[in-house]
């Protein structure tokens, strides 16, 4: 089963075009116009990413500290050796991976629930529910991080007081003093902020499920669970895969929440924060660039795995045709 | 034809944007930009006072830096590394001065100016503005931590810190016996380094033995009796819960909150707690009785027989080496640090003067009845290590001495020494 | 309208309440915090004991005014310009992709995809160095350009999806009538495309408005510093006191426009995001 369920809509516009007759002149004209229209966007996108990453790769080959510019020297990959042999890097890598996996899984379940709610909601409630669900999507991540941080803070927060009936929570619980509890709050805020996005992607998939199929299954006496399992989910596979991949890549870059809440204390360091601290904080451009390049390679790696192993068909899923 | 026009239009637009971005109009008297740390508006006021005093020779405008010291350094170092000529005067946290002085980012202070701005200035502030035996910054205000205590708790423990200096052991025992909480800064932040340094220095040691050495030759002094004594105090407070549940995230503000509660006992903290507590009483948040119960004294000792070396903080003014108006900037800085301005700053913003003269000001004595204790504390205060690699040293300490409960006198000094040494040699990440 | 059983009604009521609490509680909590007296922040209550506007006075008229107001101006200006540029470029590109047949189409879409997953932190250091050298550091343009890396890809995808759903017969009809591709685009398609363009602009604006990493790395004065970066510069009555109140107030101020936009345009945003995501 591939993403054929979504693909057909994608190709109609081109198939509908009578192209054979007017090749040659018209085709050349069209191609030129196409590049004139799309070219600027293409060039801008390349300029703001390809150049910097190449520069980062170049810088990563030097021992280079911004406050000691005269000591800059080529050290042929020594930075990579230092980074890759350092437990700090692997610890950050592990934490980043854990955050990515857990948040994406939770968001998938929650997001599916919200998508169902938006999909099925009776008309009177639809506007209210959609608006509520969209609010976290629109809020600045930093603001969300502060909101969650203040809520859980041992001195100013209300969570310890509201939830002191939960075993393990009492006014003396310092959420940001332990790895587990800090990560819990960091992930909760990340989930809160980004679940709307994933649920919208899933909603799109949900609306692709042919209604007749579901009705037919219902007539055949399938329970709600069976319908979900046999009809809805298989037809949404492409949407789910795309949602997971996009969220995973986004979660892997997590920075704002961690920066605000713990700044990496108690084993909550993540790769982006490590890269930031090294190149912007310590001004160790060489080492920092090496981490940046490795982070970039990780992202490429995740993409590669997703596309090759899990056969996420981005092209058709995203309507490339 | 059309293609070329469009390309040219785009180029022109870009060029225009670049010009607009790069060029700043210059007319009238030179404008000096003073990068200030956030405060309660005192530096802005001083800037306008000095602009007035300059009688049209120059104008001073302010640009605010981030709240925490490490980020302030980050911003300034980045701009200075780019030889930014827009930085004329900088409010600098003393530990970061060597890093900026070493590569020549700070304009040299002429001898006559140096002499003028160090007269009647507390020793701690002069030390903090000096690098390789040269004055590289102008002392502005000097901060120090005092021991703040609840008189009721001290009395019950049979202590009178205002008369007889107390030791860490004594206040730990008192807090443990009465089931109270000590106010110390255990958060993974600069305040933890402040605490470690004060303990090590009070025990007669130094975090760095040779602060002027290049990165790969820096020798740490933590694997010593002093380092172990400091680790013993921090570890015990952490493990026995003497700092309360909030200790691993307690910064100066959180520490004050804990101290103001019913289970508050002793606290080491900067003088801002006095004005903040009084403000909370005015708001009706705290009982007026609380203020009467608060006492202050010199920082606790580590050894009974050795005088404490309290933390030293504050702000010194650096002059940007790439400034187009170094002379004016020097003149402006001298105006900023005049004893009157320092006294004004203390009385309104709670930041103690570096100049001993300013303490005699009436407004100061009224706002801060502990002004004399502060002056005395500053004379003994120990700066944090003055090294160009301070950021690495401080972050390395925070990495290895946090959370406080994990600090062990047997292992922590060695672990942190190895870690910081490796970082300084470029062999480990931070 | 369907008639609902009582059970279904109750179920929907419960679901609605749960979703509302889940989505809005953190927002309400920071609103509540923004009205607390600085000295009462640590009482551990949800609502303020004494309601006060001190924090708002601080950021609009008090000591944080010179920090917050320029930041607000920067955030609005930079986000709007970045959105505008991204939408203009993306509209042209998306039209070409949806409508024209030319080689390299796939390359453009793949590039957009690649750019949208790019780790921001990886490019911020080299950009910082480059900006310093060419004078773009701490300027509006210095933020607008990198913001395009965030807003352009999603704009292209969303708009391409929108454009594919437009009834192209109209354009073909116009072309048969002798109009060029460009005229056909302008006369027949623009009116139909406008809602999609608007939705895309909203989404792009949210993304630019949300940025933090570029904001803290590529600015250093109030000349270009946006609000999320400025929050780290707030201070209480002294440098050691927590600026919780001021941060909360500023957070509320920058959240209000978002909530209003969401309230007004929830339908468009939902369709915009879902279109761009999966549909063709």
CSV table of N, CA and C in Angstrom, one decimal, chain B residues 37-40 64 67, chain C residues 58 63-64 67 231-244 246-247:
chain,number,residue,atom,x,y,z
B,37,UNK,N,23.8,47.3,31.3
B,37,UNK,CA,23.1,46.2,31.7
B,37,UNK,C,21.7,46.7,32.2
B,38,UNK,N,20.7,45.8,32.2
B,38,UNK,CA,19.3,46.3,32.6
B,38,UNK,C,19.3,46.7,34.0
B,39,UNK,N,18.7,47.8,34.3
B,39,UNK,CA,18.6,48.2,35.7
B,39,UNK,C,17.2,48.9,35.9
B,40,UNK,N,17.1,49.6,36.9
B,40,UNK,CA,15.8,50.3,37.1
B,40,UNK,C,15.8,51.7,36.6
B,64,UNK,N,20.5,48.7,25.8
B,64,UNK,CA,20.5,47.8,26.9
B,64,UNK,C,21.0,46.4,26.5
B,67,UNK,N,19.9,40.3,30.3
B,67,UNK,CA,19.8,40.4,31.8
B,67,UNK,C,21.0,39.6,32.4
C,58,UNK,N,4.8,49.0,33.0
C,58,UNK,CA,6.2,48.9,32.9
C,58,UNK,C,6.6,48.7,31.4
C,63,UNK,N,10.0,51.4,32.8
C,63,UNK,CA,11.4,51.2,32.6
C,63,UNK,C,11.6,50.3,31.4
C,64,UNK,N,10.7,49.5,31.0
C,64,UNK,CA,10.9,48.5,29.9
C,64,UNK,C,10.4,49.1,28.6
C,67,UNK,N,12.7,49.2,25.7
C,67,UNK,CA,13.0,47.8,25.2
C,67,UNK,C,11.9,47.2,24.5
C,231,UNK,N,12.4,39.5,25.2
C,231,UNK,CA,11.9,39.0,26.5
C,231,UNK,C,13.1,38.7,27.5
C,232,UNK,N,14.2,38.3,26.9
C,232,UNK,CA,15.4,37.9,27.7
C,232,UNK,C,16.0,39.1,28.3
C,233,UNK,N,15.6,40.3,27.9
C,233,UNK,CA,16.3,41.5,28.4
C,233,UNK,C,15.5,42.2,29.5
C,234,UNK,N,14.3,41.7,29.8
C,234,UNK,CA,13.5,42.4,30.8
C,234,UNK,C,14.2,42.2,32.2
C,235,UNK,N,13.9,43.1,33.1
C,235,UNK,CA,14.5,42.9,34.4
C,235,UNK,C,13.4,43.4,35.4
C,236,UNK,N,13.5,42.9,36.6
C,236,UNK,CA,12.7,43.4,37.7
C,236,UNK,C,13.1,44.7,38.2
C,237,UNK,N,12.8,45.0,39.4
C,237,UNK,CA,13.2,46.3,40.0
C,237,UNK,C,14.7,46.5,40.1
C,238,UNK,N,15.4,45.3,40.2
C,238,UNK,CA,16.9,45.4,40.1
C,238,UNK,C,17.3,44.2,39.2
C,239,UNK,N,18.5,44.1,38.9
C,239,UNK,CA,18.9,43.1,37.9
C,239,UNK,C,18.8,41.7,38.4
C,240,UNK,N,18.6,41.5,39.7
C,240,UNK,CA,18.5,40.2,40.3
C,240,UNK,C,17.1,39.7,40.4
C,241,UNK,N,16.1,40.7,40.3
C,241,UNK,CA,14.8,40.3,40.5
C,241,UNK,C,14.1,39.8,39.2
C,242,UNK,N,13.3,38.7,39.4
C,242,UNK,CA,12.8,38.1,38.2
C,242,UNK,C,11.8,39.0,37.5
C,243,UNK,N,11.9,39.1,36.2
C,243,UNK,CA,11.0,40.0,35.4
C,243,UNK,C,9.7,39.2,35.0
C,244,UNK,N,9.3,38.2,35.8
C,244,UNK,CA,8.2,37.4,35.4
C,244,UNK,C,7.0,38.2,35.0
C,246,UNK,N,6.7,41.4,33.8
C,246,UNK,CA,6.9,42.1,32.6
C,246,UNK,C,6.9,41.1,31.4
C,247,UNK,N,7.6,40.0,31.6
C,247,UNK,CA,7.6,39.0,30.5
C,247,UNK,C,6.2,38.5,30.2
